[in-house]
Short mmCIF file of C-alpha atoms and ligand atoms in Angstrom, two decimals:
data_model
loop_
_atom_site.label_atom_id
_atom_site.label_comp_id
_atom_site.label_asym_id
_atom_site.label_seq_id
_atom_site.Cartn_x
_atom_site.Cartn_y
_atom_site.Cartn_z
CA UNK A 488 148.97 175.93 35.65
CA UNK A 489 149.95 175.22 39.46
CA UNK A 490 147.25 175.73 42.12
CA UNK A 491 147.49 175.74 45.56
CA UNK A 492 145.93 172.72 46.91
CA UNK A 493 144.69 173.58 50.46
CA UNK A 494 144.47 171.94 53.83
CA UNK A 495 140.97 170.41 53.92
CA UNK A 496 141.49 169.96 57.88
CA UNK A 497 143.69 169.25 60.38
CA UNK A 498 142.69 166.10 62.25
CA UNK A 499 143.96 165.92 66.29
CA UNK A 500 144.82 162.13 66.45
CA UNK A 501 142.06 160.45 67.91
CA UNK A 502 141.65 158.67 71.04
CA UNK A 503 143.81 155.67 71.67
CA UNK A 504 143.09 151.94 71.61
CA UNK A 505 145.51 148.65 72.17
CA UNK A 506 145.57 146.35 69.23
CA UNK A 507 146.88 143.37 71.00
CA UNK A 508 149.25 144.30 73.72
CA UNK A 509 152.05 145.78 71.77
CA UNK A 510 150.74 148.54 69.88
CA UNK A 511 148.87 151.86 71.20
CA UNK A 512 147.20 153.12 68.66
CA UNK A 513 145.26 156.12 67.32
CA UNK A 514 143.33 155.56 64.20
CA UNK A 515 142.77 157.99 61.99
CA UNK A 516 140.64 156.48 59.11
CA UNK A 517 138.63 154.82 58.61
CA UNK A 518 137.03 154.58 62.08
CA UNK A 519 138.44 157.64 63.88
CA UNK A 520 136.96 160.42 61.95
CA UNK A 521 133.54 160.92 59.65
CA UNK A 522 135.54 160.30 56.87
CA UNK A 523 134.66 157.93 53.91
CA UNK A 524 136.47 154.79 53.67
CA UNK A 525 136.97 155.86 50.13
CA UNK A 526 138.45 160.01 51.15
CA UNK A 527 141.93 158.66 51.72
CA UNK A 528 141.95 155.40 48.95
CA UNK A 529 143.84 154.02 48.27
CA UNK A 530 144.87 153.98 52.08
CA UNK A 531 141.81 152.35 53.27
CA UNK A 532 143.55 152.42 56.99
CA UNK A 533 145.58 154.56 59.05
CA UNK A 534 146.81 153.53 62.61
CA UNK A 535 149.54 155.72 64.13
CA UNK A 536 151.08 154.39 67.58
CA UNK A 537 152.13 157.35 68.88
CA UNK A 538 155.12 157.41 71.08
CA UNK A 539 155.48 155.72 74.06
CA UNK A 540 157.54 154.14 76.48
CA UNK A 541 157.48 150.27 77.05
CA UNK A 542 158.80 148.94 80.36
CA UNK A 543 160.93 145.80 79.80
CA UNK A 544 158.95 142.45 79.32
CA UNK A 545 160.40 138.74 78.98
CA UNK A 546 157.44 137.62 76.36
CA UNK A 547 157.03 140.11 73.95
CA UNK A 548 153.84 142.29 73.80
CA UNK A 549 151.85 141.95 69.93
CA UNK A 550 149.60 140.94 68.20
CA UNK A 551 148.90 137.15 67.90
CA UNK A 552 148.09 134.75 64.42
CA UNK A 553 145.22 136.77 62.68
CA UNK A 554 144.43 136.58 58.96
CA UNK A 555 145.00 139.70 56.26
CA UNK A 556 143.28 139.17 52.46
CA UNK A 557 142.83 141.74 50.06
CA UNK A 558 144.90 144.41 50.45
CA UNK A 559 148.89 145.18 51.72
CA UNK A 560 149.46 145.96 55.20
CA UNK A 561 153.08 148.55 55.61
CA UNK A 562 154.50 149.17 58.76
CA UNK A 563 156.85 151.96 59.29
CA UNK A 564 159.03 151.86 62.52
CA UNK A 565 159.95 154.82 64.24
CA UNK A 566 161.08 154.13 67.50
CA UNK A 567 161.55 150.63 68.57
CA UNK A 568 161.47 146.99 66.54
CA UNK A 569 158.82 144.60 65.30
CA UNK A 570 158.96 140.82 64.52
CA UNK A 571 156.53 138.99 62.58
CA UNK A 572 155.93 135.63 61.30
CA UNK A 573 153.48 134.34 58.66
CA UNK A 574 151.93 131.27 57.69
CA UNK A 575 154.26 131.19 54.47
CA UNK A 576 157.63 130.56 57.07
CA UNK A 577 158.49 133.44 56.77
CA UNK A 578 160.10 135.86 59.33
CA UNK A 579 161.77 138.85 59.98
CA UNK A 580 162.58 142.14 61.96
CA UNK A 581 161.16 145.57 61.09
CA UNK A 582 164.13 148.25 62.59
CA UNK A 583 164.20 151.59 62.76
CA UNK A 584 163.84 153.79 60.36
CA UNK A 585 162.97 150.84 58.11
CA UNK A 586 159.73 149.80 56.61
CA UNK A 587 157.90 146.43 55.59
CA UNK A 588 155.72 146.17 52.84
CA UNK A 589 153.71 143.11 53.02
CA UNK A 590 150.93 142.16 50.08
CA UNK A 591 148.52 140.18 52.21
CA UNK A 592 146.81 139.90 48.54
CA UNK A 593 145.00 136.14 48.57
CA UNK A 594 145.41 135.77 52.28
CA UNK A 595 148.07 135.18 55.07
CA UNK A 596 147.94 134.23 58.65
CA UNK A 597 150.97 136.51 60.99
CA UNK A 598 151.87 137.73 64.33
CA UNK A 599 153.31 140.97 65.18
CA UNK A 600 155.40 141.51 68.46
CA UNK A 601 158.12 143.55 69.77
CA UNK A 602 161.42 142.25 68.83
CA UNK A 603 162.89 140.09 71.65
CA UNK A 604 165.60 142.01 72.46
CA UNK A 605 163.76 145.70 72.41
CA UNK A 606 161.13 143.94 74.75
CA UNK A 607 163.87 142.54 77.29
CA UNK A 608 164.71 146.38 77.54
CA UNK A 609 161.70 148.31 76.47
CA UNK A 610 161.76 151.82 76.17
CA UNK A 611 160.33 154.24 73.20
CA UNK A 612 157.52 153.13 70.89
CA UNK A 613 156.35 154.72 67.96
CA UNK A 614 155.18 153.39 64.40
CA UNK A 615 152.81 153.29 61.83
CA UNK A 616 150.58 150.78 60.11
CA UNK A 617 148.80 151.65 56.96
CA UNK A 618 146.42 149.38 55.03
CA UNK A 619 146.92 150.08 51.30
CA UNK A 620 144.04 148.95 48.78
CA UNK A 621 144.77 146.46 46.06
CA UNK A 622 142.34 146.70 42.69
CA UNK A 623 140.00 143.77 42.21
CA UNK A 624 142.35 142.36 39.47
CA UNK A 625 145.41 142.31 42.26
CA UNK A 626 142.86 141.14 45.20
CA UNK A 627 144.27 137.10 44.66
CA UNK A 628 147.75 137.05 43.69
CA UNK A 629 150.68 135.98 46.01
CA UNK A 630 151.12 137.39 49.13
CA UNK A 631 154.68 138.66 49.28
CA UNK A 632 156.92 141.25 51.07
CA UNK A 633 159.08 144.42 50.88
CA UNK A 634 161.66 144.68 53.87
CA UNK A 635 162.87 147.64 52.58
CA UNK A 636 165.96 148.89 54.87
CA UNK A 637 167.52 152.45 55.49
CA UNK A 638 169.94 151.74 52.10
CA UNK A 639 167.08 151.11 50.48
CA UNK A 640 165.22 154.68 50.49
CA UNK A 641 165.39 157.21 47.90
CA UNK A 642 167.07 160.14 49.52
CA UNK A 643 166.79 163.84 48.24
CA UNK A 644 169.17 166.34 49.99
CA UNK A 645 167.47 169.92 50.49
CA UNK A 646 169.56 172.73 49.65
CA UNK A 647 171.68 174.75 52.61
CA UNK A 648 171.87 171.24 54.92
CA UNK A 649 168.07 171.49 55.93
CA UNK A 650 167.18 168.07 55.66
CA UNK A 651 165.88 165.41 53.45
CA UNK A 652 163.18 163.92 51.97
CA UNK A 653 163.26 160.16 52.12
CA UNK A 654 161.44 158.26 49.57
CA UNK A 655 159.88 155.25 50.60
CA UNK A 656 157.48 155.07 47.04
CA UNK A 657 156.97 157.12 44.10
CA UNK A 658 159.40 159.94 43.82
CA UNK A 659 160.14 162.87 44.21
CA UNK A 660 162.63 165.93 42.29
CA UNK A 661 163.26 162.57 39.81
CA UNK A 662 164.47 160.57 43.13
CA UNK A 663 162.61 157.45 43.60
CA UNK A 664 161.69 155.36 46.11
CA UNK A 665 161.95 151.39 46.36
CA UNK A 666 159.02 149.83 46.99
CA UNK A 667 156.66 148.35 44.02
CA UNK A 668 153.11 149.67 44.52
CA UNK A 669 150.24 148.21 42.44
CA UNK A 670 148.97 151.78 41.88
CA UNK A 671 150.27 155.18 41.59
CA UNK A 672 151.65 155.51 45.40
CA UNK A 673 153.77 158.51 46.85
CA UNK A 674 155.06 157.80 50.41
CA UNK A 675 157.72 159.61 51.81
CA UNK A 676 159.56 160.72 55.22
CA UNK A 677 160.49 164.29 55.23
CA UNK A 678 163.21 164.83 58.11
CA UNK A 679 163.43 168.50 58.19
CA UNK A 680 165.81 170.76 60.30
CA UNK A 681 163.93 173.88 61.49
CA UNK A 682 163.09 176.26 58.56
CA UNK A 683 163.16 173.93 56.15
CA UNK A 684 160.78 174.56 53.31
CA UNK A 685 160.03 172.40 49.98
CA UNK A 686 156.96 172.31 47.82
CA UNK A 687 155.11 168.95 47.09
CA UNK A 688 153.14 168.82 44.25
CA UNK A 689 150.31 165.97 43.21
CA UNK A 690 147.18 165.34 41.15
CA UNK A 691 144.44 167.22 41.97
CA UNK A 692 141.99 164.00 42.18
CA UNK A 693 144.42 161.63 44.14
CA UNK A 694 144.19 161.67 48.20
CA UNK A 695 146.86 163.44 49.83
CA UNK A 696 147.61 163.49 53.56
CA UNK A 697 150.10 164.52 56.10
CA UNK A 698 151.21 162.72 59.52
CA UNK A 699 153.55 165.05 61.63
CA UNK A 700 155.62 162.49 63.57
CA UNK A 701 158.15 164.71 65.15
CA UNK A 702 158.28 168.28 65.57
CA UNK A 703 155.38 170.83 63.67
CA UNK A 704 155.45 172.53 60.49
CA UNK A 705 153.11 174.41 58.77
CA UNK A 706 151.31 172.87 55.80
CA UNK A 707 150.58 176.42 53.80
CA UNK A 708 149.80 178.36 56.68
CA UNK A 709 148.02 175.61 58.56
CA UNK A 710 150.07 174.85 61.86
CA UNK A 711 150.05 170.74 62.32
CA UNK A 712 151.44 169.95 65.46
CA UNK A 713 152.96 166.81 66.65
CA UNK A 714 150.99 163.69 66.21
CA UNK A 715 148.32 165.52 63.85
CA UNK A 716 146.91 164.68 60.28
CA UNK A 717 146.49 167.36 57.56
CA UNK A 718 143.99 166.27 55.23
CA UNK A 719 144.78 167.96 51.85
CA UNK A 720 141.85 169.37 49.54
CA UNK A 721 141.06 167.12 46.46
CA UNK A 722 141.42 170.53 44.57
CA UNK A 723 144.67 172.44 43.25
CA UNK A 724 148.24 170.55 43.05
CA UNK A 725 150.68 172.44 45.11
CA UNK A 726 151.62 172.76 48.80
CA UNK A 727 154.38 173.80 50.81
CA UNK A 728 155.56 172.32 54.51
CA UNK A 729 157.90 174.33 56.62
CA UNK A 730 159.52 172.90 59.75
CA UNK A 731 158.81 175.55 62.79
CA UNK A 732 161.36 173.15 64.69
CA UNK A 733 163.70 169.85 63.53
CA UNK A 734 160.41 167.79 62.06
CA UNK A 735 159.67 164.48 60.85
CA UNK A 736 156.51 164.09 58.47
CA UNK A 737 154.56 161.12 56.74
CA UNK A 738 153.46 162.21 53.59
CA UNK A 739 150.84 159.86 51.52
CA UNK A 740 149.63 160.26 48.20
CA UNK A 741 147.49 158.16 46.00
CA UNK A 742 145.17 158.03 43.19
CA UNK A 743 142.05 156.49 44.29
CA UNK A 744 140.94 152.67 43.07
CA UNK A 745 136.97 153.14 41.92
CA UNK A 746 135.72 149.89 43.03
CA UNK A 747 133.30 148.68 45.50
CA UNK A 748 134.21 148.51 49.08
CA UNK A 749 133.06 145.63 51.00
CA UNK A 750 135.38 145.11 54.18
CA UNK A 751 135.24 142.88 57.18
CA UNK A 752 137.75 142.98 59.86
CA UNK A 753 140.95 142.11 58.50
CA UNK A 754 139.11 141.39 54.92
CA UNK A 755 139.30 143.90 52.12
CA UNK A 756 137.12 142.73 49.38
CA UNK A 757 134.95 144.32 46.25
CA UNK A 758 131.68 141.89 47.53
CA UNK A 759 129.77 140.44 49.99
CA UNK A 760 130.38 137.40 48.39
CA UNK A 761 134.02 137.98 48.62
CA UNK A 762 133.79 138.47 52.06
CA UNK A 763 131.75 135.63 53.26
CA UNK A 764 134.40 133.35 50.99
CA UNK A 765 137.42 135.21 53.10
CA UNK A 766 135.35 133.99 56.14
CA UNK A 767 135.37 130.27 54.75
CA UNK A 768 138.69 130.02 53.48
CA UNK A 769 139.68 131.23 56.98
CA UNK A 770 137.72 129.02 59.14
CA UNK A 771 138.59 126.10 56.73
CA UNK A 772 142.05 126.31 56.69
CA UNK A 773 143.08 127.74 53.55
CA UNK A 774 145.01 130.74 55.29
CA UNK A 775 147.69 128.06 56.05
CA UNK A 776 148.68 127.38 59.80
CA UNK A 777 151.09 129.26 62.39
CA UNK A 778 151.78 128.83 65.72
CA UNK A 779 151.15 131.70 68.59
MN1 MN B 1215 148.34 142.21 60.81
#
């Protein structure tokens, strides 16, 4: 039988902090609310860099070499373009309206920065980074990536020209999305015209979660405005959005990995042990080697 799964809360994005100097964040979990690091697994990390404008700057503003084990790192562009570079050679641009799924997994130095060209000019800002889990078994493999390109998406036209719901992972009305996931992941853009209305409809025990990037809707009867997180209830399956005006949302699903959590930094790990052997590896070398 189909229950309504509720909004738990709606979250006002937190205040904002610079990782780096490209990227103006607001984190959500774990830091920026009294939230368990476990509430939204197997998203162990939100940061949303809400918009804003860059003014034009020769070097590019980012994020220099730092080291990611344990988990995947995606980064969904909005407004403006991203290029990184890892310690495997290799390199890339993240675009609009594109996403990059990297597996950090058994470790990888990168850089992030704004693309060369978009930093010459500057202008408007706005993306996402979310740290996804990966289960103890997964922790070590090969890092690898995802650039996974407008084409790419799973795309699910609502009725009456209202929109669309673009599937990044999982699926959704039988559409699905492109990007390999290690566990049960739903991860979708919904680019609604005003009025717009679907249902969205997932396990009762996996952590749901709703970022409006553009626009407000109601979740149920919950206004979310702009740049606000609706925190579903882990009870009942069923929800609806409606677009009060042209809308983009995040939507995030996930059934939760049961494991120990010990994390450090830019380590994601099941033990201490793990942890203080992330450390090592690091300091010794084993993360490879990239130039700033
Ligand atoms: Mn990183």
């Amino acid at each position: 039988m189909m229950s309504t799964k509720k909004v738990q809360q709606v979250l006002a994005p937190p205040p904002a902090h610079m990782v780096g100097d490209g990227f103006r964040v607001h984190n959500f979990f774990p830091s920026g609310y009294n939230i368990s690091n476990r509430r939204m697994s197997p998203f162990f990390m939100l940061d949303y860099n809400s918009k804003i404008e860059f003014s034009p700057r020769e070097i590019p503003r980012g994020v220099g070499v730092h080291p990611h084990r344990g988990f995947e790192t995606v980064t969904i562009a909005y407004h403006g373009r991203v290029a990184h570079g890892d310690s495997y050679g290799n390199s890339g641009v993240i675009g609009e309206g594109e996403v990059q799924w990297m597996t950090a997994a058994s470790g990888i130095l990168h850089k992030e920065h704004h693309e060369e060209e978009f930093s010459k000019t500057g202008g408007l800002f706005q993306m996402v980074q979310l740290w996804v889990n990966l289960p103890a078994k997964d922790k070590m493999s090969t890092p690898k990536y995802q650039a996974i390109t407008k084409e790419m998406m799973g795309r699910y036209a609502l009725p009456d020209g209202k929109g669309e719901v673009e599937i990044i992972a999982g699926s959704y009305e039988g559409v699905k999305g492109p990007a390999f996931t290690f566990t049960p992941i739903e991860l979708y853009n919904l680019r609604l015209k005003k009025g717009a209305r679907l249902t969205l409809d997932f396990p009762e025990t996996d952590n749901t979660g709703l970022l409006m990037i553009e626009g407000s809707a109601l979740v149920n009867e919950e206004t979310t405005q702009q740049d606000h997180f609706a925190l579903m209830a882990n009870e009942g399956t069923t929800f609806t959005v409606e677009a009060l005006e042209d809308a983009v949302v995040l939507v995030l699903s996930g059934t939760p990995i049961n494991e120990p959590i010990a994390s450090y930094g830019p380590f994601l790990m099941n033990t201490s042990e793990e942890l203080q052997q992330a450390i090592k590896d690091f300091n010794t070398g084993k993360f490879g080697t990239l130039e700033d």
